[in-house]
XYZ file of C-alpha atoms in Angstrom:
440
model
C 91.570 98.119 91.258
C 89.618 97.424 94.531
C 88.298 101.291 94.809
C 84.900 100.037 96.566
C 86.134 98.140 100.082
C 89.147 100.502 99.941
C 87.182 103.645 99.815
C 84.957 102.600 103.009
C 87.934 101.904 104.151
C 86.484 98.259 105.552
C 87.476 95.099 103.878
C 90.821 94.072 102.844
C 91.408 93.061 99.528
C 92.792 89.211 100.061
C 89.550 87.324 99.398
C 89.928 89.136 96.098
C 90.992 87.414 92.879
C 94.366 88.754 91.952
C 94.989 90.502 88.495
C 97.826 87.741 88.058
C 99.582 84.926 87.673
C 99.934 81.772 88.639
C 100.275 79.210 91.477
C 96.733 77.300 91.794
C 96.726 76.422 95.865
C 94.909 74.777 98.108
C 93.579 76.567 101.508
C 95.959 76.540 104.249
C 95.117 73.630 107.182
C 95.863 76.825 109.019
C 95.747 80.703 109.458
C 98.167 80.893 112.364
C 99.632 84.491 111.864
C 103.383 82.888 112.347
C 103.635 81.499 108.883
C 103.181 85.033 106.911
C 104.977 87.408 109.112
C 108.358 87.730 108.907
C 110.232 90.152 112.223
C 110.107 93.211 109.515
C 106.710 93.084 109.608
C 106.171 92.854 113.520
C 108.628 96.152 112.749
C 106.100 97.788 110.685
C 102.965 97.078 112.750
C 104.094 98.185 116.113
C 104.985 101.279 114.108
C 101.108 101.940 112.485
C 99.718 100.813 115.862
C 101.787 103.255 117.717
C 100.309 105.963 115.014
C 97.302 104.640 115.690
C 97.802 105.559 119.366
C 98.635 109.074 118.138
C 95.415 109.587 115.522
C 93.194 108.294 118.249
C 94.115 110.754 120.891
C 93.944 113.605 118.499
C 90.766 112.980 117.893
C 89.909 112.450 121.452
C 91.514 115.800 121.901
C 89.827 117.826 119.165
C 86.451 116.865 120.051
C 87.183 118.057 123.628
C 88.650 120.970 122.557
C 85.342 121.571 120.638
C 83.304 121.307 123.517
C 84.814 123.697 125.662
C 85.025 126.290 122.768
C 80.922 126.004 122.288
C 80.614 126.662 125.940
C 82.488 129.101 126.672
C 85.388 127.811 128.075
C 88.566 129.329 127.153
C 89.958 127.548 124.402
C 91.959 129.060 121.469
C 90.087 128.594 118.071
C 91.286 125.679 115.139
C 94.232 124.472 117.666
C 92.423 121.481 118.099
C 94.817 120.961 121.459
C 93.122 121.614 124.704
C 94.989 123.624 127.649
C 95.535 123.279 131.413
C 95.124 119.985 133.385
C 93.240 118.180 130.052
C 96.187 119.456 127.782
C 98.943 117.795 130.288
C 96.680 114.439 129.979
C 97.026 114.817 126.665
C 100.642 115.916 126.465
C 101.599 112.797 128.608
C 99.428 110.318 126.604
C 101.463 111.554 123.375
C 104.939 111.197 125.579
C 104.283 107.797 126.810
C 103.244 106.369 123.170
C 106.166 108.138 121.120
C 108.887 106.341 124.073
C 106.810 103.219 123.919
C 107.011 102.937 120.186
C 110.671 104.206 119.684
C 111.700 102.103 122.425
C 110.030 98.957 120.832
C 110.995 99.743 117.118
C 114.626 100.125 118.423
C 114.453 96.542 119.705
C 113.044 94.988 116.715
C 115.684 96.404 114.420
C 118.141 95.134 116.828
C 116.711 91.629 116.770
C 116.561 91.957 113.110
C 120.132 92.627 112.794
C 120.985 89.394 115.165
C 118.946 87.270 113.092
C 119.229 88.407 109.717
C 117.611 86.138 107.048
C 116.423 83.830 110.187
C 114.609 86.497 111.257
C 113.118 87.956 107.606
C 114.167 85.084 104.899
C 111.056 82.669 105.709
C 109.202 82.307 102.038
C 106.456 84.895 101.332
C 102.935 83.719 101.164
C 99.738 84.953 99.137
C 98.069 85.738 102.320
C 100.854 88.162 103.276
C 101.282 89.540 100.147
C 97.627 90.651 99.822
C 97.789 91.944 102.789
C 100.794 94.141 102.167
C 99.113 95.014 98.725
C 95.191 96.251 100.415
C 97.765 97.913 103.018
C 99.974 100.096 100.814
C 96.869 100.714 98.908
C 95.082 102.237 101.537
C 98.012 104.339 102.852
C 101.625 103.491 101.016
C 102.317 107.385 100.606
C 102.365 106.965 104.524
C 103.990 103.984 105.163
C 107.009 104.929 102.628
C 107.009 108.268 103.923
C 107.916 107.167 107.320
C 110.042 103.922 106.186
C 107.903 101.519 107.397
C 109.342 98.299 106.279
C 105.835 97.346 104.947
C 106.066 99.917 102.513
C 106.142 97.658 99.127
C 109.325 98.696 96.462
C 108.210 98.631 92.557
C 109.555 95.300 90.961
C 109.288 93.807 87.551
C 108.694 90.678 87.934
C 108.595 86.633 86.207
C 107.604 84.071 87.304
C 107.442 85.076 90.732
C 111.178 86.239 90.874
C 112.292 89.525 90.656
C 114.140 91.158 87.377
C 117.423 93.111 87.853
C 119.588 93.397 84.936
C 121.936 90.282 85.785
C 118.242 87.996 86.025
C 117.182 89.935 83.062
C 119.814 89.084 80.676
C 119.959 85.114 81.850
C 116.350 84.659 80.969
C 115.356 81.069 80.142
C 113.572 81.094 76.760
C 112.493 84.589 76.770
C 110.816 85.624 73.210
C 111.145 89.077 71.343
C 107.500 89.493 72.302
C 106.715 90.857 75.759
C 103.862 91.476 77.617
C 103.430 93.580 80.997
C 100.485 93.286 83.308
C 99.951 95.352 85.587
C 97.166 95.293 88.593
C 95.088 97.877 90.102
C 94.672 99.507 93.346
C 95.384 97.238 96.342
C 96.212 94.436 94.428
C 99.257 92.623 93.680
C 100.838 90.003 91.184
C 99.807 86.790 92.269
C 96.882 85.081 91.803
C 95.940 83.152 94.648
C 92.619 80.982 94.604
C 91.510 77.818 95.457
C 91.216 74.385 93.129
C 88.534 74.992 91.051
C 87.592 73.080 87.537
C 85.796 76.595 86.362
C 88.589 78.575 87.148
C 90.145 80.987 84.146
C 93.441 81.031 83.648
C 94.393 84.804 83.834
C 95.543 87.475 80.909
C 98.985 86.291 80.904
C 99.122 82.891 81.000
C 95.860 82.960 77.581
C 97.549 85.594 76.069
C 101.424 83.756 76.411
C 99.957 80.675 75.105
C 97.678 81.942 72.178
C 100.456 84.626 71.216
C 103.879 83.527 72.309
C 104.417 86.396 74.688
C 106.872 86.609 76.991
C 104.365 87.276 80.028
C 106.253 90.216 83.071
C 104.440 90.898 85.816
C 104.502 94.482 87.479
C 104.327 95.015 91.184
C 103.998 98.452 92.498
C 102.684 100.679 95.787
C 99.520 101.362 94.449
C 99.495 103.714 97.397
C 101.873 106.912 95.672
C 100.644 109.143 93.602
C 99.687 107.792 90.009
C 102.264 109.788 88.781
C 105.023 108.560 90.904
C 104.994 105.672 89.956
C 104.539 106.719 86.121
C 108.192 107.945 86.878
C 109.519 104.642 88.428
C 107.845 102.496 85.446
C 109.393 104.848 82.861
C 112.834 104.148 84.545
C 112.306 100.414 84.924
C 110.832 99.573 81.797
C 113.475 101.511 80.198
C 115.867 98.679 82.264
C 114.202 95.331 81.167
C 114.476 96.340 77.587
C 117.942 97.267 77.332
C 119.027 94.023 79.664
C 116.468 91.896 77.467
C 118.719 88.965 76.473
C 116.697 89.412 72.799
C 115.971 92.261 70.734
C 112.423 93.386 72.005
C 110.003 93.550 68.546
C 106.671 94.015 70.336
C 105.778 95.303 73.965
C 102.619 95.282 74.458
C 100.711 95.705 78.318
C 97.699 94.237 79.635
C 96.784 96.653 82.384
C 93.925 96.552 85.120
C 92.317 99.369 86.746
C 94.759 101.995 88.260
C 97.001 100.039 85.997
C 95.815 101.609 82.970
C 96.578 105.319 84.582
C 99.855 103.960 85.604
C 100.783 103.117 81.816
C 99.588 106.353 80.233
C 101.892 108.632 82.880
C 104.640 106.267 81.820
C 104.495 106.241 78.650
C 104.277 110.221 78.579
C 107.320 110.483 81.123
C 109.152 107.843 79.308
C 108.670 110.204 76.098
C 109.526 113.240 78.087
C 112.705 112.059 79.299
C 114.157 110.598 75.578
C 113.191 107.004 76.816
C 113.551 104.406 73.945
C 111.425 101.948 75.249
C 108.071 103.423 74.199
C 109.363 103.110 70.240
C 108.867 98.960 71.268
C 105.455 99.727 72.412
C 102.553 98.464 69.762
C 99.417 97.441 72.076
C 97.990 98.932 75.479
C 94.944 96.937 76.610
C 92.895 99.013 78.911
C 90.213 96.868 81.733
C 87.903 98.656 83.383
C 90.284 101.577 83.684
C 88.963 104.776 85.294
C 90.336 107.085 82.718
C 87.970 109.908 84.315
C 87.572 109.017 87.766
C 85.705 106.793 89.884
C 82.578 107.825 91.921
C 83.641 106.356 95.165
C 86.191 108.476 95.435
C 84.294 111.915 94.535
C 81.879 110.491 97.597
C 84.421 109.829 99.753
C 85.801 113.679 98.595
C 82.003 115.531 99.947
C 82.101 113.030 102.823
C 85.921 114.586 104.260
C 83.957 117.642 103.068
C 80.644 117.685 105.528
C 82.716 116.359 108.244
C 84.495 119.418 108.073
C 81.412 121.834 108.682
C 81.242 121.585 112.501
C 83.608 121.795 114.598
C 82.289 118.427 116.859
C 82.340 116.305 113.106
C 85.549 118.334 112.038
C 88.272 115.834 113.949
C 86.585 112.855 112.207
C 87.680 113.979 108.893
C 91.391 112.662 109.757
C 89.620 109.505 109.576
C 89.076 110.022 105.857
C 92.103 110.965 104.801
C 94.081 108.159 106.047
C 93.663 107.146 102.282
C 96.141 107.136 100.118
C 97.467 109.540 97.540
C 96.963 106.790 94.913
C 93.115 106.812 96.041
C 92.396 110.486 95.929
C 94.149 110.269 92.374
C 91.182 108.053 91.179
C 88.600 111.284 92.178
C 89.039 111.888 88.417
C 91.929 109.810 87.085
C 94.976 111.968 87.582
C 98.221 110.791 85.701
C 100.709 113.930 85.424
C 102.168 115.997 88.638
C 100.538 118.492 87.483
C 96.717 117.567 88.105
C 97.679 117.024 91.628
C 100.819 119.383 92.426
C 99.873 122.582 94.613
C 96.305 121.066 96.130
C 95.229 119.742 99.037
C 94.119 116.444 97.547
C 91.069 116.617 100.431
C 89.797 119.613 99.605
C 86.943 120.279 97.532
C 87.826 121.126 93.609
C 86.715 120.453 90.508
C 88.346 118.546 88.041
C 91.598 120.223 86.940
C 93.752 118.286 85.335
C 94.552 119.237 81.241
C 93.756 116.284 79.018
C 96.438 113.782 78.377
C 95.909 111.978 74.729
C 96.781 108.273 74.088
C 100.280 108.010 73.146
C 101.039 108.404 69.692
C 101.677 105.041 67.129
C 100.029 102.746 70.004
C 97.167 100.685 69.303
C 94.874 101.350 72.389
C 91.904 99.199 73.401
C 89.420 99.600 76.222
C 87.424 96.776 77.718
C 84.221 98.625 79.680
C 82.511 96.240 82.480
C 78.477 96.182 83.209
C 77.090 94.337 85.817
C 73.256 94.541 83.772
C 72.469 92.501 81.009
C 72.403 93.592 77.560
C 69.174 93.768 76.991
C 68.819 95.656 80.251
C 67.630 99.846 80.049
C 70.038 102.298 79.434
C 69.877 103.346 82.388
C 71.378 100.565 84.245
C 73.914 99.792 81.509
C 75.252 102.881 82.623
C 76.313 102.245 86.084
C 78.945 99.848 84.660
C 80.782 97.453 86.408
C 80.386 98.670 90.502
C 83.287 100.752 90.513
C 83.790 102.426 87.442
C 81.386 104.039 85.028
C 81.105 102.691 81.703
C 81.859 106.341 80.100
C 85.054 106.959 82.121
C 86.505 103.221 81.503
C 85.568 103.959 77.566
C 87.590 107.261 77.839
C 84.426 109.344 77.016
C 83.840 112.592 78.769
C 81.837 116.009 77.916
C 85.397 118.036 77.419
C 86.432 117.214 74.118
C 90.370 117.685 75.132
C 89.831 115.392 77.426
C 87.969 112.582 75.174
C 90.270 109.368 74.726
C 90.544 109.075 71.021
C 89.780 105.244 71.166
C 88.532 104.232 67.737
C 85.186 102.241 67.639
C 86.346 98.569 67.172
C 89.110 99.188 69.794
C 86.204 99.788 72.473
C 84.125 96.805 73.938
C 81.752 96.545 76.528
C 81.062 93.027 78.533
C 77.936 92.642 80.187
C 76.939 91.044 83.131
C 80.421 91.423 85.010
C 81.610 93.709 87.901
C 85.097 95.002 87.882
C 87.175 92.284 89.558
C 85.218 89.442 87.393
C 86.924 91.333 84.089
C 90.881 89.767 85.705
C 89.061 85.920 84.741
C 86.804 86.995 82.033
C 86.767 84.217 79.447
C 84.614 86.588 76.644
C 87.525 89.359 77.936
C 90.323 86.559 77.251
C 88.756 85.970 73.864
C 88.642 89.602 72.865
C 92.290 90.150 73.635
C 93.433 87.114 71.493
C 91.125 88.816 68.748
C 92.488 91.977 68.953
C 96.237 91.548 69.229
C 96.239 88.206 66.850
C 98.243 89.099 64.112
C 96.333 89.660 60.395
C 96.689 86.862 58.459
């Protein structure tokens, strides 16, 4: 997904092109904040701003604290909380923000249960929704932690309504042939863009066309742990196919980024738990998936690391990990519980995780993005697409166990395209159709 803007933790991801779907819209005539909130989400920003509050004045603190301990002033060692007078300040600062915020969250939820769907039922918007998506992104693991109503819930979805079993079964026109796609790391669903005659249609809509799949669109906290969520998919998908109103003959998923991670730690939990649904699974398309990690992240990893060496940087490290669980999972493309279970995802370790094949009797292709031209030197080809490295998006890494076993005309490389361009890729649309086409 996004890893770049994320990881600097700067822009949001709503000027992005979405992996998804659908609606082609014209800009709004305006930007006036009151048509994409709803009162749930006043809710859940008075809460992070009254964190805020809290992170800021730690940091304050500790760097004071620092100070007096280089100088001799009596100050307990790695407290980080300063004593006497300057303590109290601080006490009282803390005091007045945790009433303040209690106080006003208290009244929200109280006007949100006068209101009700006056208050929250106002239509969602793609501004809003890629906001909530570069939000849980950067810190979901928080916001669901602390249930903060912006925390998004996992839904399948079609045609921009969600599936439960009752919407599942009554289906208009749905065909034995599905197809999931799922988007990366601070994205979402939709695919929100202005009027353009050049503008690509996305996976789905080619690929339901061309191939008469039934297209499903995932939407997920790309904020949790990879693995998390590898548990919720496992339990959904195993939903949608048992309340499919048709048997299911192919599944087959289109999957982005983070997306691609998010599959594989399905598919194995699925398996582990006596799931059906993966015997229905023939294709997994990989696009610019970070099967071993993105760079950013390792960066981001020595950067929490350095800030840690003095004790006047040290408080600034809580800066850096505000990011999310789902982020730090991308330092080398962690799937199971395991590679991440029993470490403090901020420290500095090598990469631990025990290699996790392809799943068995699935055809798996990769699609590997470079923003050089072909022709280009080695070198360059190399970088890939901005994000992620063409080695680590073709599964390739110097531990055999933890090679992907992709077979040679199952991995392609597109050049001249950076990570988000592969999500409207016409040469990308056309090598999907030719893979998955049926033999004649």
């Amino acid at each position: 997904g996004c890893l770049g803007p994320i990881l600097k933790q700067s822009k949001p991801a709503a000027h992005h092109a979405i992996f998804m779907k659908r609606a082609t819209v014209t800009a709004p005539a305006s930007n006036k904040l009151h048509r994409h909130l709803r009162l749930s989400d006043i809710r859940g920003v008075a809460q992070l701003a009254t964190q805020a509050i809290f992170g800021v004045t730690r940091i304050i603190e500790g760097v004071h604290h620092s100070v007096l301990h280089t100088i001799g002033i009596s100050e307990q060692e790695n407290t980080g909380q300063t004593r006497g007078v300057t303590g109290i300040v601080y006490r009282s600062i803390h005091g007045a923000t945790s009433s303040l915020g209690k106080g006003l969250d208290a009244s929200l939820s109280a006007l949100e249960a006068l209101l009700g769907d006056k208050g929250n039922g106002k239509p969602t918007t793609p501004e809003r929704e890629s906001f909530l998506a570069a939000l849980n992104g950067v810190m979901g693991d928080w916001l669901l932690a602390r249930d903060n109503p912006l925390a998004i819930s996992m839904t399948l979805r079609y045609q921009d309504e969600v599936l439960n079993g009752q919407s599942i079964e009554s289906l208009p026109a749905a065909s034995g042939k599905v197809m999931l796609l799922i988007h990366g790391l601070c994205m979402n669903d939709l695919r929100s863009h202005a009027r353009r005659q050049d503008q690509q249609p996305d996976h789905g809509e080619v690929l339901a066309s061309a191939l008469g799949y039934t297209p499903v669109y995932l939407r997920y906290n790309s904020g949790l742990h990879i693995s998390q969520n590898g548990h919720e998919l496992a339990a959904q998908l195993d939903q949608l196919v048992t309340h499919w109103p048709t048997p299911i003959e192919e599944l087959t998923v289109v999957a982005h980024s983070m997306g691609g991670l998010l599959i594989r730690s399905a598919v194995h939990y699925a398996k582990e738990k006596g799931l059906c649904w993966p015997e229905q699974l023939q294709n997994i398309v990989f696009l610019g998936t970070p099967h071993h990690g993105a760079p950013l992240e390792k960066a981001g990893n020595w950067f929490d690391a350095l800030l840690r060496i003095t004790p006047y940087s040290k408080p600034f490290a809580k800066l850096g990990q505000v990011r999310s669980a789902g982020i730090t999972d991308l330092r080398y493309g962690h799937v199971l519980d395991d590679d991440w279970h029993g470490l403090d995802r901020f420290d500095l370790h090598f990469d631990q995780r025990r290699g996790l094949p392809l799943p068995d009797n699935v055809a798996c292709y990769t699609v590997a993005a470079t923003t050089s031209e072909e022709h280009s030197t080695l070198g360059n080809r190399l970088i890939g697409d901005g994000l992620v490295p063409l080695h680590s998006s073709l599964g390739r890494h110097d531990d055999a166990q933890k090679t992907l076993s992709f077979a040679d005309e199952a991995r392609w490389t597109v050049y001249g395209t950076n990570h988000m361009q592969l999500l409207s890729s016409a040469e990308v649309n056309r090598q999907i159709v030719h893979w998955l086409k049926p033999a004649q």
